[in-house]
Short mmCIF file of C-alpha atoms in Angstrom, two decimals:
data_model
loop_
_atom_site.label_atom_id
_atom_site.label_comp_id
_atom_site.label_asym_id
_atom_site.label_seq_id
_atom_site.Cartn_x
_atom_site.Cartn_y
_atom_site.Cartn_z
CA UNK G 1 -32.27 -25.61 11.22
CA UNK G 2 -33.51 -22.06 10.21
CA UNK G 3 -33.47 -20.31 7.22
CA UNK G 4 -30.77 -18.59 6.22
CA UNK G 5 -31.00 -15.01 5.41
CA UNK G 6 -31.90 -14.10 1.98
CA UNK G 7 -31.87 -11.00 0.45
CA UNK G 8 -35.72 -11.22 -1.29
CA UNK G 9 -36.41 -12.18 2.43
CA UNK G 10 -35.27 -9.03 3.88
CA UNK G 11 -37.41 -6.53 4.95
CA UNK G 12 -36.14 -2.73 4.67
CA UNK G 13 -36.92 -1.00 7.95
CA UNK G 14 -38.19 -3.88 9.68
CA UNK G 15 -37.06 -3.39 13.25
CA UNK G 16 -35.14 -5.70 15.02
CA UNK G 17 -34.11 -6.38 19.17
CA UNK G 18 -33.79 -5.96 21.48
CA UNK G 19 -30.61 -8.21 20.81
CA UNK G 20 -28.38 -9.00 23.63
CA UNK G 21 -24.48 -9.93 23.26
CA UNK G 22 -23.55 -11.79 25.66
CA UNK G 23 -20.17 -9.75 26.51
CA UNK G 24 -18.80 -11.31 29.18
CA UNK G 25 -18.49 -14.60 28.02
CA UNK G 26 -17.26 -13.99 24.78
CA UNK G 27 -14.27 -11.26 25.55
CA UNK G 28 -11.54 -13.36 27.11
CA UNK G 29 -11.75 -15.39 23.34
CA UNK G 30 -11.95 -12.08 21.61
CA UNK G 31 -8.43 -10.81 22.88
CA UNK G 32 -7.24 -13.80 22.74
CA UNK G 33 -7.92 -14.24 18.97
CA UNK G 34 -6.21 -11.07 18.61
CA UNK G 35 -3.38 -10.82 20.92
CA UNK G 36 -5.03 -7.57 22.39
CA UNK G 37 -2.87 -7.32 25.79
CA UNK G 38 -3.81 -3.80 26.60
CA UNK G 39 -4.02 -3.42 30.65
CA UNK G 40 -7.47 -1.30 30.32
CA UNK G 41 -9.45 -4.79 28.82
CA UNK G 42 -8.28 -6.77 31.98
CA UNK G 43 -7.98 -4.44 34.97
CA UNK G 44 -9.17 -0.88 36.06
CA UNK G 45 -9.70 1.47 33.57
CA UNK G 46 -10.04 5.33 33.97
CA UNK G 47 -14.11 4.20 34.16
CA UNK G 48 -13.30 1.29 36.65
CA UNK G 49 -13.88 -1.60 35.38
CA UNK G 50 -12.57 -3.27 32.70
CA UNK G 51 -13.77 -2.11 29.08
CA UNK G 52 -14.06 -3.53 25.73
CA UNK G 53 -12.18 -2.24 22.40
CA UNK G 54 -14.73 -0.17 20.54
CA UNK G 55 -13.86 -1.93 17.54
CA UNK G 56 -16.14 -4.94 19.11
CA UNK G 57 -19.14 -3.26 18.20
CA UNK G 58 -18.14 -4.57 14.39
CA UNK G 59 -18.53 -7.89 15.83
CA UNK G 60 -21.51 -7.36 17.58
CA UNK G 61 -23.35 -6.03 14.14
CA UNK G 62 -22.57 -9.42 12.57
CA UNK G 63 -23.72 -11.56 15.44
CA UNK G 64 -26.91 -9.49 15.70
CA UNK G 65 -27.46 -9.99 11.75
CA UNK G 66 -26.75 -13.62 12.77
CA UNK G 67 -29.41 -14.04 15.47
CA UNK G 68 -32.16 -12.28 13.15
CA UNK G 69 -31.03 -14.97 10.78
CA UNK G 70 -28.01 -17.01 9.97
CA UNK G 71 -25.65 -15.61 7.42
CA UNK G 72 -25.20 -18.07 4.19
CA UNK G 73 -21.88 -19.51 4.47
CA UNK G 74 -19.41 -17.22 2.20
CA UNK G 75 -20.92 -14.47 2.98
CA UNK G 76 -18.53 -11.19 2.78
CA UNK G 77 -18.35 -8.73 5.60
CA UNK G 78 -17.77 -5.81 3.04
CA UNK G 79 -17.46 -2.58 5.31
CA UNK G 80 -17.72 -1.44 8.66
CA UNK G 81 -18.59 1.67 10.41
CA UNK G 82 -18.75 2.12 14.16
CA UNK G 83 -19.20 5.18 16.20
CA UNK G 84 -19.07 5.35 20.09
CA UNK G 85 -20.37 7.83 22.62
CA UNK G 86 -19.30 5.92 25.68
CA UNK G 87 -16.93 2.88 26.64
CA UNK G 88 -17.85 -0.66 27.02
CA UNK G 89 -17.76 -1.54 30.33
CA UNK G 90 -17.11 -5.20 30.84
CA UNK G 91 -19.58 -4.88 33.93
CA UNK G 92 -22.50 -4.29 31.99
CA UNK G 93 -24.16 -5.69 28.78
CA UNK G 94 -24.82 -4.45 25.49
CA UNK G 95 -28.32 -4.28 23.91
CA UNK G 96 -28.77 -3.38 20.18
CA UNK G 97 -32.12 -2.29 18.18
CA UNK G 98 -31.48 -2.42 14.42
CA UNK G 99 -32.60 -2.54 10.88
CA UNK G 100 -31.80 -3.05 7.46
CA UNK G 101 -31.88 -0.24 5.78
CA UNK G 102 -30.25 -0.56 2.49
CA UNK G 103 -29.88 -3.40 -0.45
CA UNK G 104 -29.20 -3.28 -3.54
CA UNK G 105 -27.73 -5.26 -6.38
CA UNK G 106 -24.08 -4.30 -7.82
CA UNK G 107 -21.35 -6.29 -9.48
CA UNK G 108 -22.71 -9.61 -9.60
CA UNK G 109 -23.35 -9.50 -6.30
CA UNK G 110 -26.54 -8.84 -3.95
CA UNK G 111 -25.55 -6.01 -1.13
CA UNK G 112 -27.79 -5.55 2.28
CA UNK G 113 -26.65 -2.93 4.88
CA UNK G 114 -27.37 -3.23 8.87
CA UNK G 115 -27.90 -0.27 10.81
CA UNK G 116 -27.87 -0.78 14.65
CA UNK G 117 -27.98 1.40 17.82
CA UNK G 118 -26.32 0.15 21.22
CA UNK G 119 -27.41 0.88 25.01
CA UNK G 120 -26.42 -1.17 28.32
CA UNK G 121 -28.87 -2.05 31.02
CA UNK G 122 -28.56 1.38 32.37
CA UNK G 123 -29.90 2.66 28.99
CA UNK G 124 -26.43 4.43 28.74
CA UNK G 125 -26.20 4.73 24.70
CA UNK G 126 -22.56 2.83 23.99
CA UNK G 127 -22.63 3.44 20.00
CA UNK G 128 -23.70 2.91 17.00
CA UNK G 129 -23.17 0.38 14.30
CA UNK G 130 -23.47 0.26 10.26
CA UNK G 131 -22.86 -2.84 8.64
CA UNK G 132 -22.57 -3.87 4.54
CA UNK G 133 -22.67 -7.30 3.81
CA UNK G 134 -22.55 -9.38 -0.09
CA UNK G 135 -24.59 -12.63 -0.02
CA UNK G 136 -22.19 -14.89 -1.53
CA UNK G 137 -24.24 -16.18 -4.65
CA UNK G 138 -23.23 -14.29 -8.09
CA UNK G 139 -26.16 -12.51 -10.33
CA UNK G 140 -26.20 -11.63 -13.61
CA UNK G 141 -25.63 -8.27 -13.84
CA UNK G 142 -25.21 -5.59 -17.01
CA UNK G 143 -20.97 -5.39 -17.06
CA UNK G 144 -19.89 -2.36 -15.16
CA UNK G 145 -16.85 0.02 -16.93
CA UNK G 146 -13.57 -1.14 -14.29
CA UNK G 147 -11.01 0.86 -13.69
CA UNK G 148 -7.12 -0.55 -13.40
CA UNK G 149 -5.77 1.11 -9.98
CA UNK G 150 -2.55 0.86 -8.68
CA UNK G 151 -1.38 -0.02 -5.83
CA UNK G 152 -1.54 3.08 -3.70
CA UNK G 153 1.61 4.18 -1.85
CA UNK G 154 0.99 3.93 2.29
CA UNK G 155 3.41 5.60 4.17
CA UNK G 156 2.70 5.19 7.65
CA UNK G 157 3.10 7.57 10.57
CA UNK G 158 1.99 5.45 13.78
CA UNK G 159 3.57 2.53 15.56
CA UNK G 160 1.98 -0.37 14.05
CA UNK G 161 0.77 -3.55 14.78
CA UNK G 162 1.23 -6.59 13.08
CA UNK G 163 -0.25 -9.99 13.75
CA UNK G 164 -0.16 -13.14 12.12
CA UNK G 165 -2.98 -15.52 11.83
CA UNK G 166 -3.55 -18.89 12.78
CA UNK G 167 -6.50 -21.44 13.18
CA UNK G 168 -6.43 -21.19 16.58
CA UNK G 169 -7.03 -17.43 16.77
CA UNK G 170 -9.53 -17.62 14.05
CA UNK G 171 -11.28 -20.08 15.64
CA UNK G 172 -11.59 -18.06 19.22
CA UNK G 173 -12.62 -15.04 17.12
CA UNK G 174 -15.82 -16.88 15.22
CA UNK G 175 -17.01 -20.02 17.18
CA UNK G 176 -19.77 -18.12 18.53
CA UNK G 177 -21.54 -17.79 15.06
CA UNK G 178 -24.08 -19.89 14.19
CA UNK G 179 -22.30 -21.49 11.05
CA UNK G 180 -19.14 -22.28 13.05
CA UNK G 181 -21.23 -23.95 15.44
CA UNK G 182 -23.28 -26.10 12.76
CA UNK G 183 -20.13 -27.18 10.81
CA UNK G 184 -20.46 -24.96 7.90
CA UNK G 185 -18.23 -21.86 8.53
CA UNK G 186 -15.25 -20.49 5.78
CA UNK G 187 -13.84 -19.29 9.38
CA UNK G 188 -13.71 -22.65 11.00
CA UNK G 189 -13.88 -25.49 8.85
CA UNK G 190 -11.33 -25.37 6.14
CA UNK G 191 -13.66 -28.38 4.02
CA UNK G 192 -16.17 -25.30 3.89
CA UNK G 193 -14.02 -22.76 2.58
CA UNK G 194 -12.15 -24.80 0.23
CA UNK G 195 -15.68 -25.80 -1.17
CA UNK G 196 -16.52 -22.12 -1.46
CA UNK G 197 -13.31 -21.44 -3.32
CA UNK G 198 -10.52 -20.57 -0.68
CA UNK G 199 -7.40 -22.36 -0.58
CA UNK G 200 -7.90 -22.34 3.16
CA UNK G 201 -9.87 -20.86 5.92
CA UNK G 202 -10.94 -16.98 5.90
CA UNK G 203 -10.25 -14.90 9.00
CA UNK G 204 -13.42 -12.45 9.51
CA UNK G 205 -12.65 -8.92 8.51
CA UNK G 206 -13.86 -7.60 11.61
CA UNK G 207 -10.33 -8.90 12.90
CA UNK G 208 -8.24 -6.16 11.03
CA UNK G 209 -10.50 -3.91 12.24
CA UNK G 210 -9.90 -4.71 15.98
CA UNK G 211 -5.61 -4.53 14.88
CA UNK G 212 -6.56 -0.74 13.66
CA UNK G 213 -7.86 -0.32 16.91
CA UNK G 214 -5.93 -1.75 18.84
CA UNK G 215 -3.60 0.52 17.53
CA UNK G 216 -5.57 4.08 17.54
CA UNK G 217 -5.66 2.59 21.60
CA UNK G 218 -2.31 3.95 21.16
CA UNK G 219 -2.85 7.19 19.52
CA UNK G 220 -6.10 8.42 21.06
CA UNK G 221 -5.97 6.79 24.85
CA UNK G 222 -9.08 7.49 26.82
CA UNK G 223 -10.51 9.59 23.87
CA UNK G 224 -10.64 6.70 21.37
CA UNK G 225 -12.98 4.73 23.76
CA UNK G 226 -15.68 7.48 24.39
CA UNK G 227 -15.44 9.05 20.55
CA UNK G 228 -14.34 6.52 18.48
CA UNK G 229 -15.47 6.67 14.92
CA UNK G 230 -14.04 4.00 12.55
CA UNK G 231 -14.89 3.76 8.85
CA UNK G 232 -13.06 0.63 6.75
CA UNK G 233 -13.83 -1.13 3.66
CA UNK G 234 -12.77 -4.63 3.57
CA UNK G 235 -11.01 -4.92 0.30
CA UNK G 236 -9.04 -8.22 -0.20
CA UNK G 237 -9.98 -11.91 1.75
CA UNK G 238 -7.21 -12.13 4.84
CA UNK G 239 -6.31 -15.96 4.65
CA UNK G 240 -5.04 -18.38 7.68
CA UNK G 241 -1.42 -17.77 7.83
CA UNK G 242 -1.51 -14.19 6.46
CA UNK G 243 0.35 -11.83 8.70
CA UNK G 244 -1.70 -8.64 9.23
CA UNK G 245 -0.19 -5.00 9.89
CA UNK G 246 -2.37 -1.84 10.62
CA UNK G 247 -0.84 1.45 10.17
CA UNK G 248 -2.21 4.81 8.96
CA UNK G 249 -1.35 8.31 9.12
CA UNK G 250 -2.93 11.94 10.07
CA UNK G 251 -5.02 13.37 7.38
CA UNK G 252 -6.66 16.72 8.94
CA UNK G 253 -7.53 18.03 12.44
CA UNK G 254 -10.27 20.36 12.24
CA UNK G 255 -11.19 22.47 15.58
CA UNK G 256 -14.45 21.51 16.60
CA UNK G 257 -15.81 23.96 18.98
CA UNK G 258 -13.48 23.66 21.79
CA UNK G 259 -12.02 20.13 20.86
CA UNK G 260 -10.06 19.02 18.40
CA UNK G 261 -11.01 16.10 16.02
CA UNK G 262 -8.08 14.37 14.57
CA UNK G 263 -8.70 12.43 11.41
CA UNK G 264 -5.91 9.56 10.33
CA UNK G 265 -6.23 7.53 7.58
CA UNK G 266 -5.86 4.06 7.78
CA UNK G 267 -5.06 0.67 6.98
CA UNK G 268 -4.09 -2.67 7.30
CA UNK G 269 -1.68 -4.66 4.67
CA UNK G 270 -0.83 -8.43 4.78
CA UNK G 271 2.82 -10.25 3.89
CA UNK G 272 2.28 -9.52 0.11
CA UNK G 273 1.79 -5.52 0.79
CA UNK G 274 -2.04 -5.87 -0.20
CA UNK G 275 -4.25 -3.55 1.40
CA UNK G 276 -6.90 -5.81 3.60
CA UNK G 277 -8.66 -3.20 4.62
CA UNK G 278 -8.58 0.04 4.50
CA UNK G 279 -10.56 3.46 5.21
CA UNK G 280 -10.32 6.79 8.13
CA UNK G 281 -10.71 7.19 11.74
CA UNK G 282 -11.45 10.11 14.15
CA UNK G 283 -11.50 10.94 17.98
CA UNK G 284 -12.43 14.33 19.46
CA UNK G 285 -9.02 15.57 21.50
CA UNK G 286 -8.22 17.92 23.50
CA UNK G 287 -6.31 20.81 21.77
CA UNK G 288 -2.70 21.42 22.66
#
């Protein structure tokens, strides 16, 4: 078995790749772990073939962290950023060059932050990807002042989606990482993440992400696959059985040249009305 990774063990702008996800095999699971049914994923698109959700590319920064190393079990996907400049075709295959470039130590916690840049075979560059995960271990740490925040008020403006979670789904979404595979994921097995303190298994964050897409599919069409750029911050752990709904609402649309680049702000909520994750997203539009 290899070592996991550690964070004295990682290496600030060490490069990394070329890393190759193996797309095709693994997208059928993917929307079916999250009920994704749009027509674009599964027949012709306006660029053919089938194409991916953009929001994938979160995925594909935690498997690539995986292959350089296998996460510790526990550890927290804590925020995602993802930019596109061109939509995953479902004919081709990704192929990432990355780094960490980033870690640091902060409420008991050790941070790390992946940075990763995406072409296909064509060397067509797809997007890129910035990843912040927290190793899972606590550290003593000098106490930091807290502030008590309320919960903020979300009134949203889009037609949402909601989801609800179950094993099953959870399971297609993270049996390709190398902990679910070895017994010893919080995703999978629910011995693992009761030992790690859950009252049951942990859906990956990444999923909320691909709901918020899913539903900007709706907002931005065509635009959202070629410009996407999605910022969240995974703020509460989303819990089998949890049902999941992403909204948001438009912040600012600044002219940018001769384009138009709406911002929303955005979010996605379980049963209880706490905020799983939450942050802004932007496509460049076409004014009028």
């Amino acid at each position: 078995m290899p070592d996991d990774l550690s964070y004295d063990g990682i290496e600030l702008g060490k490069q990394y790749g070329p890393y190759y996800y193996p797309l095709q095999d693994r997208i059928a699971r993917i929307l079916e772990a999250t009920e994704n049914e749009h027509p674009w994923h599964r027949a012709r698109s306006p660029w053919g073939p089938p194409v991916a959700p953009p929001s994938i590319l979160g995925n594909v920064c935690m498997r690539f962290i995986d292959w350089i190393a296998p996460v510790p079990p526990g550890t927290l996907h804590a925020r995602q950023e993802i930019e596109t400049q061109a939509a995953l075709r479902l004919d081709r295959h990704p192929m990432g060059y990355g780094k960490f470039v980033e870690k640091y130590e902060r409420r008991g916690r050790r941070w790390a932050v992946f940075e990763a840049r995406y072409r296909d075979e064509t060397g067509l560059l797809i997007g890129h990807g910035r990843t912040t995960i927290a190793f899972p271990e606590k550290i003593e740490t000098k106490d930091e002042p807290t502030e008590e925040k309320k919960r903020p008020e979300r009134k949203g403006e889009l037609t949402p989606i909601t989801r609800k979670l179950t094993q099953d789904k959870m399971t297609a979404f993270s049996e390709d990482s190398y902990n679910a595979q070895n017994g010893r994921s919080i995703h999978v097995q629910p011995e693992v993440a009761k030992a790690a303190g859950f009252d049951t298994t942990v859906a990956q964050a990444a999923m909320a992400a691909d709901y918020i897409s899913e539903m900007l599919t709706g907002v931005f069409g065509k635009e959202w696959f070629e410009y996407a750029n999605l910022s969240l911050v995974f703020l509460n752990p989303i819990l089998n059985g949890d049902t999941l709904t992403a909204n948001g609402r438009l912040k600012e649309a600044p002219l940018e040249g001769a384009v138009v680049r709406k911002v929303y702000e955005v979010w996605a909520e379980n049963q209880h009305g706490d905020a799983v994750a939450a942050g802004a997203a932007s496509s460049l539009v076409r004014p009028g």
